[in-house]
Protein backbone atom coordinates (compact mmCIF):
# COMPACT_ATOMS: atom_id res chain seq x y z
CA MET A 1 48.64 160.08 18.21
CA ARG A 2 50.63 162.98 19.26
CA THR A 3 52.97 161.30 21.42
CA ILE A 4 55.09 159.63 18.92
CA SER A 5 55.72 162.90 17.37
CA LYS A 6 56.58 164.10 20.63
CA LYS A 7 58.90 161.60 21.29
CA VAL A 8 60.75 161.93 17.86
CA GLY A 9 60.92 165.79 18.90
CA GLU A 10 62.75 165.02 22.26
CA LEU A 11 64.90 162.72 20.78
CA ILE A 12 66.30 164.92 17.82
CA LYS A 13 66.21 167.71 20.71
CA GLU A 14 68.02 165.53 23.14
CA LYS A 15 70.74 164.32 20.37
CA ARG A 16 71.24 168.23 19.26
CA ILE A 17 71.94 169.29 22.67
CA ALA A 18 74.54 166.19 23.20
CA ALA A 19 76.14 167.47 19.80
CA GLY A 20 76.55 170.92 21.52
CA LEU A 21 74.30 172.46 18.85
CA THR A 22 71.55 175.30 19.06
CA GLN A 23 68.63 175.21 16.67
CA THR A 24 70.19 177.69 14.75
CA GLU A 25 73.65 175.79 14.10
CA LEU A 26 71.51 172.73 13.40
CA GLU A 27 69.40 174.98 11.04
CA LYS A 28 72.38 176.18 9.16
CA ILE A 29 74.16 172.32 8.89
CA SER A 30 70.99 170.80 8.41
CA GLY A 31 69.92 173.42 5.54
CA LEU A 32 66.32 173.55 7.25
CA LYS A 33 64.52 176.90 8.48
CA LYS A 34 64.51 177.13 12.20
CA GLU A 35 60.76 177.00 12.43
CA VAL A 36 60.78 173.73 11.16
CA VAL A 37 63.29 172.53 13.55
CA TRP A 38 61.60 173.95 16.38
CA GLN A 39 58.44 172.16 15.02
CA ILE A 40 59.78 168.91 15.19
CA GLU A 41 61.51 169.52 18.55
CA VAL A 42 58.13 170.35 20.05
CA GLY A 43 56.16 167.81 18.20
CA LYS A 44 53.95 169.90 16.21
CA THR A 45 54.87 168.37 12.96
CA ILE A 46 55.86 164.66 11.78
CA PRO A 47 59.01 165.05 9.60
CA ILE A 48 59.16 163.35 6.33
CA GLU A 49 61.89 161.00 5.80
CA ARG A 50 64.26 163.70 3.75
CA THR A 51 64.15 165.81 6.72
CA ILE A 52 64.78 163.28 9.13
CA TRP A 53 67.99 162.18 7.05
CA ARG A 54 68.80 165.79 6.80
CA VAL A 55 68.52 166.26 10.63
CA CYS A 56 70.29 162.87 11.37
CA ALA A 57 73.03 163.60 8.98
CA ALA A 58 73.84 166.85 10.53
CA LEU A 59 73.86 165.40 13.84
CA CYS A 60 76.15 162.48 12.94
CA LEU A 61 73.81 159.69 13.95
CA HIS A 62 74.46 156.02 13.47
CA ARG A 63 72.31 154.43 11.15
CA ARG A 64 70.65 152.66 13.85
CA GLU A 65 69.58 155.78 15.05
CA ILE A 66 68.53 156.90 11.96
CA HIS A 67 66.25 154.18 11.30
CA GLU A 68 64.87 154.33 14.72
CA PHE A 69 63.63 157.89 13.81
CA LEU A 70 62.35 156.84 10.25
CA ASN A 71 60.22 153.63 11.68
CA LEU A 72 58.90 156.16 14.22
CA ALA A 73 58.02 158.93 11.93
CA ARG A 74 56.45 156.09 9.45
CA GLN A 75 54.27 154.70 12.36
CA GLN A 76 53.36 158.13 13.23
CA ARG A 77 52.27 158.63 9.52
CA LYS A 78 50.33 155.29 9.49
CA ASN A 79 48.55 156.35 12.83
CA ARG A 80 47.59 159.64 11.26
CA GLY A 81 46.14 157.76 8.15
CA GLU A 82 44.01 155.97 10.28
CA PHE A 83 42.95 158.69 12.22
CA GLN A 84 41.94 160.47 8.93
CA LYS A 85 40.12 157.39 7.61
CA GLU A 86 38.14 157.40 10.70
CA TYR A 87 37.23 160.97 10.66
CA ALA A 88 36.07 160.41 6.99
CA ARG A 89 33.73 157.83 7.77
CA LYS A 90 32.05 159.83 10.80
CA ARG A 91 31.71 162.60 8.48
CA ALA A 92 30.26 160.43 5.49
CA ARG A 93 27.82 159.22 8.26
CA LYS A 94 26.89 162.93 9.46
CA LEU A 95 26.56 164.04 6.01
CA ILE A 96 24.18 161.21 4.77
CA SER A 97 22.13 161.57 7.79
CA ARG A 98 21.47 165.03 7.19
CA TYR A 99 20.89 165.11 3.56
CA TYR A 100 18.95 161.57 3.79
CA PRO A 101 17.34 161.69 7.20
CA TYR A 102 15.11 158.78 6.45
CA SER A 103 17.10 155.63 6.66
CA LYS A 104 15.98 151.93 4.93
CA ASP A 105 14.73 150.99 8.52
CA GLN A 106 12.38 154.27 8.78
CA ASP A 107 11.14 153.50 5.32
CA LYS A 108 9.34 150.37 6.57
CA ASN A 109 7.28 151.95 9.04
């Protein structure tokens, strides 16, 4: 799951450096906080679409590149959603077994 967010971050950092900008300069141009730019670049956060548009506009990227970033972020969010659903299922099973320790199969004995 982290690999996609790290890939997005690495690509954005690569584009920022290629544009000759520092994180502070990207912050000023995009209107984002420096912490947000840093979190994206190190893969700690998945940027929302509006943030991706702001960063890409500040870096003067082509539409194709913007859509690549958007698709990666959407894929990451989808994966995160699936992970959260599976975690919720496991947690529910654990709670049920804690509060209802006797399953239907055990009642038959």
